[in-house]
Short mmCIF file of C-alpha atoms and ligand atoms in Angstrom, two decimals:
data_model
loop_
_atom_site.label_atom_id
_atom_site.label_comp_id
_atom_site.label_asym_id
_atom_site.label_seq_id
_atom_site.Cartn_x
_atom_site.Cartn_y
_atom_site.Cartn_z
CA MET A 1 40.76 21.99 -11.07
CA ASN A 2 38.14 24.58 -9.88
CA LYS A 3 36.39 23.45 -6.82
CA LYS A 4 32.59 23.14 -6.96
CA LYS A 5 30.53 25.08 -4.56
CA ILE A 6 27.49 22.99 -3.67
CA LEU A 7 24.49 23.97 -1.53
CA VAL A 8 22.34 21.40 0.21
CA THR A 9 19.37 22.78 1.89
CA GLY A 10 17.71 20.62 4.53
CA CYS A 11 21.17 19.41 5.44
CA ALA A 12 20.20 18.40 9.04
CA GLY A 13 17.40 16.24 7.66
CA PHE A 14 17.67 12.59 6.86
CA ILE A 15 18.25 12.68 3.11
CA GLY A 16 20.18 15.99 3.24
CA SER A 17 22.67 14.84 5.85
CA ASN A 18 23.43 11.66 3.97
CA LEU A 19 23.96 13.58 0.71
CA VAL A 20 26.35 16.03 2.38
CA ASP A 21 28.15 13.17 4.00
CA LYS A 22 28.96 11.67 0.55
CA LEU A 23 29.51 15.00 -1.32
CA THR A 24 32.07 16.04 1.25
CA ASN A 25 34.13 12.95 0.49
CA SER A 26 35.40 14.55 -2.56
CA LYS A 27 38.19 17.22 -1.99
CA ASN A 28 36.93 18.96 -5.09
CA ASN A 29 33.58 19.88 -3.52
CA ILE A 30 33.06 22.69 -1.04
CA VAL A 31 29.75 21.94 0.52
CA TYR A 32 27.32 24.31 2.21
CA GLY A 33 24.22 23.49 4.10
CA ILE A 34 21.18 25.44 5.01
CA ASP A 35 18.65 24.28 7.62
CA ASN A 36 16.57 26.02 10.29
CA LEU A 37 16.73 22.96 12.62
CA ASN A 38 13.07 22.99 13.30
CA ASN A 39 11.43 20.87 15.89
CA TYR A 40 9.10 18.79 13.66
CA TYR A 41 10.70 15.70 15.19
CA ASP A 42 13.30 14.93 17.82
CA HIS A 43 15.92 17.48 17.65
CA LYS A 44 18.69 15.15 19.00
CA LEU A 45 18.52 13.21 15.64
CA LYS A 46 19.33 16.39 13.70
CA LYS A 47 22.13 17.27 16.22
CA LYS A 48 23.62 13.78 15.84
CA ARG A 49 23.56 14.00 12.03
CA LEU A 50 25.17 17.53 12.17
CA LYS A 51 27.83 16.29 14.67
CA LYS A 52 29.09 13.80 12.13
CA LEU A 53 29.16 16.58 9.27
CA SER A 54 30.95 19.10 11.50
CA LYS A 55 34.05 17.02 11.39
CA LYS A 56 34.25 17.54 7.68
CA LYS A 57 36.62 20.39 6.76
CA ASN A 58 34.83 21.15 3.39
CA PHE A 59 31.35 21.58 5.01
CA THR A 60 29.86 24.81 6.37
CA LEU A 61 26.31 25.04 8.03
CA PHE A 62 24.18 28.11 7.86
CA LYS A 63 21.06 28.23 10.16
CA ILE A 64 18.52 30.04 8.11
CA ASP A 65 14.84 29.67 7.61
CA ILE A 66 14.26 29.49 3.76
CA SER A 67 10.99 31.31 4.21
CA SER A 68 13.04 34.50 4.74
CA LYS A 69 13.68 35.93 1.23
CA LYS A 70 15.96 38.64 2.69
CA ASN A 71 18.20 36.08 4.55
CA ILE A 72 18.32 33.70 1.50
CA LEU A 73 19.17 36.44 -1.02
CA LYS A 74 21.84 37.68 1.34
CA ASN A 75 23.32 34.22 1.65
CA PHE A 76 23.40 33.64 -2.12
CA SER A 77 24.98 36.98 -2.62
CA ILE A 78 27.92 36.01 -0.40
CA ILE A 79 28.48 32.62 -1.86
CA LYS A 80 27.92 32.06 -5.46
CA TYR A 81 26.86 28.44 -5.50
CA ASP A 82 27.43 26.36 -8.67
CA TYR A 83 25.07 23.62 -7.79
CA VAL A 84 22.00 23.46 -5.50
CA PHE A 85 20.18 20.53 -3.95
CA HIS A 86 17.05 21.87 -2.47
CA LEU A 87 15.81 19.30 0.02
CA ALA A 88 14.55 21.51 2.84
CA ALA A 89 10.77 21.24 3.17
CA GLN A 90 8.03 20.50 5.73
CA ALA A 91 7.85 16.76 5.15
CA GLY A 92 5.04 14.33 6.05
CA VAL A 93 1.64 13.65 4.38
CA ARG A 94 -0.37 13.07 7.65
CA TYR A 95 1.00 16.28 9.47
CA SER A 96 -0.11 18.31 6.52
CA ILE A 97 -3.83 17.52 7.26
CA ASN A 98 -3.91 19.71 10.47
CA ASN A 99 -0.91 21.92 9.86
CA PRO A 100 -1.08 23.37 6.41
CA ASP A 101 0.50 26.75 7.27
CA THR A 102 3.90 25.39 7.83
CA TYR A 103 3.78 23.72 4.35
CA LEU A 104 2.73 26.93 2.70
CA LYS A 105 5.65 28.77 4.45
CA SER A 106 8.42 26.16 3.83
CA ASN A 107 7.38 24.28 0.57
CA LEU A 108 5.83 27.20 -1.41
CA ILE A 109 7.42 30.43 -0.21
CA GLY A 110 10.68 28.74 0.94
CA PHE A 111 10.82 26.89 -2.40
CA TYR A 112 10.31 30.08 -4.43
CA ASN A 113 12.95 31.93 -2.40
CA ILE A 114 15.69 29.33 -3.05
CA LEU A 115 14.65 29.03 -6.81
CA GLU A 116 14.70 32.81 -7.23
CA ALA A 117 17.98 33.19 -5.43
CA ALA A 118 19.49 30.39 -7.60
CA LYS A 119 18.24 32.15 -10.72
CA LYS A 120 19.92 35.45 -9.73
CA ILE A 121 23.32 33.83 -9.36
CA ASN A 122 22.98 31.57 -12.47
CA VAL A 123 23.54 28.16 -10.85
CA LYS A 124 24.55 25.59 -13.20
CA LEU A 125 22.12 22.92 -11.96
CA PHE A 126 19.22 22.96 -9.53
CA TYR A 127 17.90 19.80 -7.95
CA PHE A 128 14.81 19.68 -5.66
CA ALA A 129 12.90 17.11 -3.74
CA SER A 130 9.55 16.13 -4.96
CA SER A 131 7.60 13.10 -3.85
CA SER A 132 5.80 9.99 -4.93
CA SER A 133 2.76 11.51 -3.27
CA VAL A 134 2.09 13.74 -6.25
CA TYR A 135 0.67 10.66 -8.17
CA GLY A 136 -2.24 10.24 -5.81
CA ASP A 137 -3.99 6.97 -6.13
CA LYS A 138 -3.10 4.98 -9.25
CA LYS A 139 -4.61 1.79 -10.66
CA LYS A 140 -1.74 0.92 -13.08
CA PHE A 141 1.70 -0.10 -11.87
CA PRO A 142 4.61 0.44 -11.84
CA ILE A 143 4.12 4.29 -11.77
CA SER A 144 6.09 6.05 -14.52
CA GLU A 145 6.97 9.74 -14.56
CA LYS A 146 4.59 10.10 -17.51
CA PHE A 147 1.58 9.26 -15.28
CA ASN A 148 -0.89 12.06 -14.51
CA THR A 149 -0.22 14.13 -11.38
CA ASP A 150 -3.37 16.39 -11.30
CA THR A 151 -5.10 14.78 -8.32
CA PRO A 152 -2.76 14.97 -5.25
CA LYS A 153 -4.67 13.62 -2.16
CA SER A 154 -2.96 15.71 0.49
CA PHE A 155 -1.85 19.42 0.89
CA TYR A 156 1.73 18.10 1.23
CA ALA A 157 1.42 16.40 -2.17
CA ALA A 158 -0.12 19.63 -3.55
CA THR A 159 2.84 21.70 -2.50
CA LYS A 160 5.28 19.20 -4.21
CA LYS A 161 3.18 19.33 -7.38
CA CYS A 162 3.28 23.09 -7.26
CA ASN A 163 7.15 23.00 -6.86
CA GLU A 164 7.27 20.91 -10.09
CA ILE A 165 5.20 23.43 -12.02
CA ILE A 166 7.03 26.54 -10.69
CA ALA A 167 10.40 24.89 -11.49
CA HIS A 168 9.19 24.10 -14.96
CA SER A 169 8.35 27.79 -15.64
CA TYR A 170 11.68 28.87 -14.36
CA SER A 171 13.60 26.34 -16.58
CA HIS A 172 11.38 27.54 -19.54
CA LEU A 173 11.77 31.27 -18.82
CA TYR A 174 15.33 31.54 -17.71
CA LYS A 175 16.82 28.37 -19.26
CA MET A 176 17.66 27.09 -15.90
CA LYS A 177 18.74 23.43 -15.65
CA ILE A 178 16.33 21.95 -13.14
CA ILE A 179 15.81 18.32 -12.02
CA GLY A 180 12.94 17.16 -9.74
CA LEU A 181 13.41 14.01 -7.69
CA ARG A 182 10.18 12.05 -6.68
CA PHE A 183 11.28 10.15 -3.68
CA PHE A 184 9.51 6.98 -2.69
CA THR A 185 9.36 6.21 1.12
CA VAL A 186 13.04 6.52 2.07
CA TYR A 187 14.16 4.65 5.20
CA GLY A 188 17.47 3.71 6.90
CA PRO A 189 19.63 4.47 10.12
CA LEU A 190 19.14 7.81 11.70
CA GLY A 191 16.00 8.32 9.56
CA ARG A 192 12.71 10.07 10.30
CA PRO A 193 10.90 9.09 13.50
CA ASP A 194 7.58 10.03 11.88
CA MET A 195 7.92 7.30 9.41
CA THR A 196 8.05 3.42 9.64
CA PRO A 197 10.00 1.34 10.72
CA PHE A 198 11.19 4.08 13.07
CA SER A 199 7.73 5.14 14.39
CA PHE A 200 6.60 1.43 14.85
CA LEU A 201 9.76 0.60 16.99
CA ASN A 202 9.25 3.80 19.06
CA LYS A 203 5.60 2.89 19.81
CA HIS A 204 6.56 -0.61 20.85
CA TYR A 205 9.32 0.49 23.23
CA GLN A 206 6.94 3.12 24.65
CA GLY A 207 4.64 0.13 25.49
CA LYS A 208 1.97 1.48 23.03
CA HIS A 209 0.28 -0.20 20.10
CA ILE A 210 0.90 0.59 16.56
CA ASP A 211 -1.89 1.97 14.35
CA ILE A 212 -2.32 0.04 11.11
CA PHE A 213 -4.18 2.36 8.71
CA ASN A 214 -6.52 0.93 6.05
CA LYS A 215 -6.27 -2.36 8.00
CA GLY A 216 -2.81 -2.92 6.59
CA ASN A 217 -3.97 -2.96 2.96
CA HIS A 218 -1.37 -0.42 1.87
CA GLU A 219 1.71 -1.12 -0.27
CA ARG A 220 4.82 1.04 -0.21
CA ASP A 221 7.78 1.05 -2.31
CA PHE A 222 10.43 1.29 0.52
CA THR A 223 13.69 2.72 -0.73
CA TYR A 224 16.92 2.36 1.26
CA ILE A 225 18.79 5.64 1.94
CA ASP A 226 22.15 4.49 0.39
CA ASP A 227 20.38 3.54 -2.87
CA VAL A 228 18.71 7.02 -2.83
CA ILE A 229 22.14 8.76 -2.42
CA ASN A 230 23.81 6.56 -5.10
CA PHE A 231 21.12 7.52 -7.62
CA ILE A 232 21.56 11.15 -6.83
CA LEU A 233 25.35 11.09 -7.07
CA ILE A 234 25.36 9.18 -10.42
CA LEU A 235 22.81 11.55 -11.74
CA PHE A 236 24.78 14.53 -10.70
CA GLU A 237 27.93 13.19 -12.33
CA LYS A 238 26.05 12.55 -15.63
CA ASN A 239 24.11 15.82 -15.59
CA GLN A 240 27.18 17.83 -15.38
CA LYS A 241 28.39 16.44 -18.73
CA ASN A 242 25.06 16.23 -20.57
CA MET A 243 21.34 16.78 -20.14
CA ASN A 244 18.67 15.94 -22.71
CA SER A 245 16.58 18.87 -21.69
CA ASN A 246 16.64 21.76 -19.23
CA TYR A 247 13.84 20.20 -17.05
CA GLU A 248 13.58 16.62 -16.02
CA ILE A 249 11.69 14.69 -13.44
CA TYR A 250 12.92 11.24 -12.02
CA ASN A 251 11.31 8.68 -9.76
CA ILE A 252 13.74 7.63 -7.08
CA GLY A 253 12.33 4.35 -5.83
CA LYS A 254 13.27 0.77 -5.26
CA GLY A 255 10.75 -0.73 -7.77
CA SER A 256 9.43 -3.36 -5.44
CA PRO A 257 6.48 -2.61 -3.37
CA GLN A 258 5.85 -4.20 0.08
CA LYS A 259 2.47 -5.24 1.40
CA LEU A 260 2.17 -3.45 4.78
CA LEU A 261 1.15 -6.51 6.80
CA LYS A 262 4.11 -8.61 5.47
CA TYR A 263 6.48 -5.73 6.12
CA ILE A 264 5.28 -5.45 9.69
CA GLY A 265 5.88 -9.20 10.05
CA GLN A 266 9.46 -8.72 8.79
CA ILE A 267 10.16 -5.99 11.34
CA GLU A 268 8.88 -8.25 14.11
CA LYS A 269 10.92 -11.16 12.93
CA THR A 270 14.15 -9.18 12.48
CA SER A 271 13.84 -7.30 15.82
CA LYS A 272 12.36 -10.33 17.65
CA ILE A 273 9.46 -8.33 19.08
CA ASN A 274 5.53 -8.54 18.71
CA PHE A 275 3.63 -5.36 18.03
CA LYS A 276 0.36 -4.72 19.73
CA ARG A 277 -1.70 -4.00 16.74
CA ASN A 278 -4.60 -1.57 16.24
CA TYR A 279 -6.28 -2.02 12.90
CA ILE A 280 -8.01 1.15 11.76
CA GLY A 281 -9.55 2.68 8.68
CA PRO A 282 -7.71 4.62 6.10
CA GLN A 283 -6.00 7.87 6.94
CA SER A 284 -7.19 10.75 4.71
CA GLY A 285 -4.36 12.00 2.52
CA ASP A 286 -2.75 8.54 2.34
CA VAL A 287 -2.47 6.72 -1.00
CA LYS A 288 -3.12 3.05 -1.28
CA LYS A 289 -0.05 1.87 -3.14
CA THR A 290 3.21 3.25 -4.32
CA TYR A 291 5.33 1.27 -6.78
CA SER A 292 7.95 3.18 -8.69
CA SER A 293 9.04 2.54 -12.25
CA ILE A 294 12.77 2.99 -12.25
CA LYS A 295 13.31 2.63 -16.01
CA LYS A 296 13.99 6.37 -16.64
CA ILE A 297 16.54 6.86 -13.82
CA TYR A 298 18.16 3.49 -14.76
CA ARG A 299 18.56 4.68 -18.41
CA ILE A 300 20.71 7.60 -17.21
CA THR A 301 22.53 6.11 -14.18
CA ASN A 302 22.73 2.43 -15.10
CA TYR A 303 22.19 1.85 -11.45
CA LYS A 304 19.74 -0.38 -9.81
CA PRO A 305 18.90 -0.32 -5.97
CA LYS A 306 20.95 -2.86 -4.17
CA ILE A 307 19.48 -3.14 -0.67
CA ASN A 308 16.31 -5.23 -0.36
CA ILE A 309 13.83 -4.89 2.40
CA GLN A 310 15.22 -7.67 4.63
CA GLU A 311 18.75 -6.22 4.51
CA GLY A 312 17.45 -2.62 4.93
CA LEU A 313 15.31 -3.47 7.90
CA LYS A 314 18.24 -5.46 9.53
CA LYS A 315 20.49 -2.45 9.09
CA PHE A 316 17.92 -0.06 10.55
CA ILE A 317 17.08 -2.24 13.48
CA ASN A 318 20.67 -2.72 14.33
CA TRP A 319 21.22 1.02 14.31
CA TYR A 320 18.02 1.61 16.37
CA LYS A 321 19.04 -0.77 19.07
CA LYS A 322 22.45 0.61 19.38
CA TYR A 323 21.33 4.19 19.35
CA TYR A 324 18.67 3.66 21.98
CA LYS A 325 20.92 1.09 23.86
CA ILE A 326 18.39 -1.67 23.66
CA LYS A 327 19.69 -5.14 24.42
N1 NAD B 401 11.93 10.77 3.38
C1 NAD B 401 11.07 10.43 2.41
O1 NAD B 401 10.69 9.18 2.32
C2 NAD B 401 10.71 11.39 1.41
C3 NAD B 401 9.75 11.14 0.43
C4 NAD B 401 9.31 12.00 -0.52
C5 NAD B 401 9.81 13.25 -0.53
N2 NAD B 401 10.68 13.56 0.49
C6 NAD B 401 11.25 15.02 0.50
O2 NAD B 401 12.65 14.93 0.54
C7 NAD B 401 13.13 16.04 1.26
C8 NAD B 401 14.03 15.64 2.50
O3 NAD B 401 13.18 14.80 3.25
P1 NAD B 401 13.73 14.13 4.49
O4 NAD B 401 13.21 12.77 4.78
O5 NAD B 401 15.28 14.25 4.68
O6 NAD B 401 13.06 15.14 5.66
P2 NAD B 401 13.68 15.87 7.04
O7 NAD B 401 12.47 16.42 7.71
O8 NAD B 401 14.47 14.75 7.70
O9 NAD B 401 14.62 16.95 6.40
C9 NAD B 401 14.09 18.28 6.01
C10 NAD B 401 15.06 19.19 6.60
O10 NAD B 401 14.57 20.53 6.19
C11 NAD B 401 14.64 21.37 7.38
N3 NAD B 401 13.64 22.52 7.08
C12 NAD B 401 12.26 22.41 7.08
N4 NAD B 401 11.68 23.62 6.85
C13 NAD B 401 12.72 24.48 6.78
C14 NAD B 401 12.73 25.87 6.57
N5 NAD B 401 11.68 26.64 6.51
N6 NAD B 401 13.92 26.50 6.50
C15 NAD B 401 15.03 25.83 6.58
N7 NAD B 401 15.13 24.45 6.76
C16 NAD B 401 13.94 23.87 6.86
C17 NAD B 401 14.27 20.58 8.46
O11 NAD B 401 14.83 21.22 9.72
C18 NAD B 401 14.95 19.26 8.13
O12 NAD B 401 16.22 19.15 8.71
C19 NAD B 401 11.90 16.84 1.70
O13 NAD B 401 11.65 17.86 0.75
C20 NAD B 401 10.81 15.91 1.70
O14 NAD B 401 9.50 16.48 1.41
C21 NAD B 401 11.20 12.70 1.47
#
């Protein structure tokens, strides 16, 4: 059997490292990762993720910035990848309000470079990370892939929407098989410190209050990392055999939104702490509610997310306390 050469960009990131971890479990996969290991958040977390991956014999890391077309084309000319999972991006809605340049560089120029390089070597399938934020504020729920995405509320969301449009043009023009994954608030061990529950616990243990935007009237469709990876792996398996069209978009969510205040209460109960709370107004760029329809992804994968919020928070908090040696 021919081994599959698979590239995961953003392999030192939260979702990327978990994907590499599972893909490398199959001896039939040779997995490569690209990441520039940037300092958007605590570098030690990326190091920790890569330490685990470095033990895998079928994994190779390339430290490259995807905004360098020259370096990306060179890399793709050396290794003829069969499949690409493009997850590298400048993530974060709030950070994009004051730092748009880095989003332009990584999410638009970097995205284009990876897509163009993938086209040149005729990859068999190209996956890329989009985001639930492309939907903007919606009044009807759950949100299906067919809903309008013309009114993103942040520059981050706008870059993800652009990725989808550019990807569509490539699939149309060059018959590339492309799949966009709209992730809904992914959380779990060794996750992102700029997102809850990680950011709330950090604030608490630094003796600080937590800011509760929009006075806690937000709702988020928190999706546990293992469920996200299971969705991707099953989809990958199915897509290799058959695809209905050359271009597809899927929501990757849990399909059960959590009210923020109730969610904060659950973190407090599970971790046996009480947050100092600071209720403030809405943050520009934030959407009020996310709630994913998972009908479309279920039809293909026959998979429903298994980890509910109580279990997911418990797993995260256990990991957090062990990692930071908190009694
Ligand atoms: N985590 C979520 O809830 C969520 C939700 C929606 C969409 N997404 C998207 O999913 C993808 C993965 O997100 P994540 O949570 O793992 O984020 P992450 O920040 O943990 O991972 C992104 C990785 O990409 C790398 N990277 C960034 N810019 C780069 C560049 N110019 N060159 C090379 N590497 C670069 C970073 O170093 C990082 O390791 C991103 O595209 C993100 O926008 C994530």
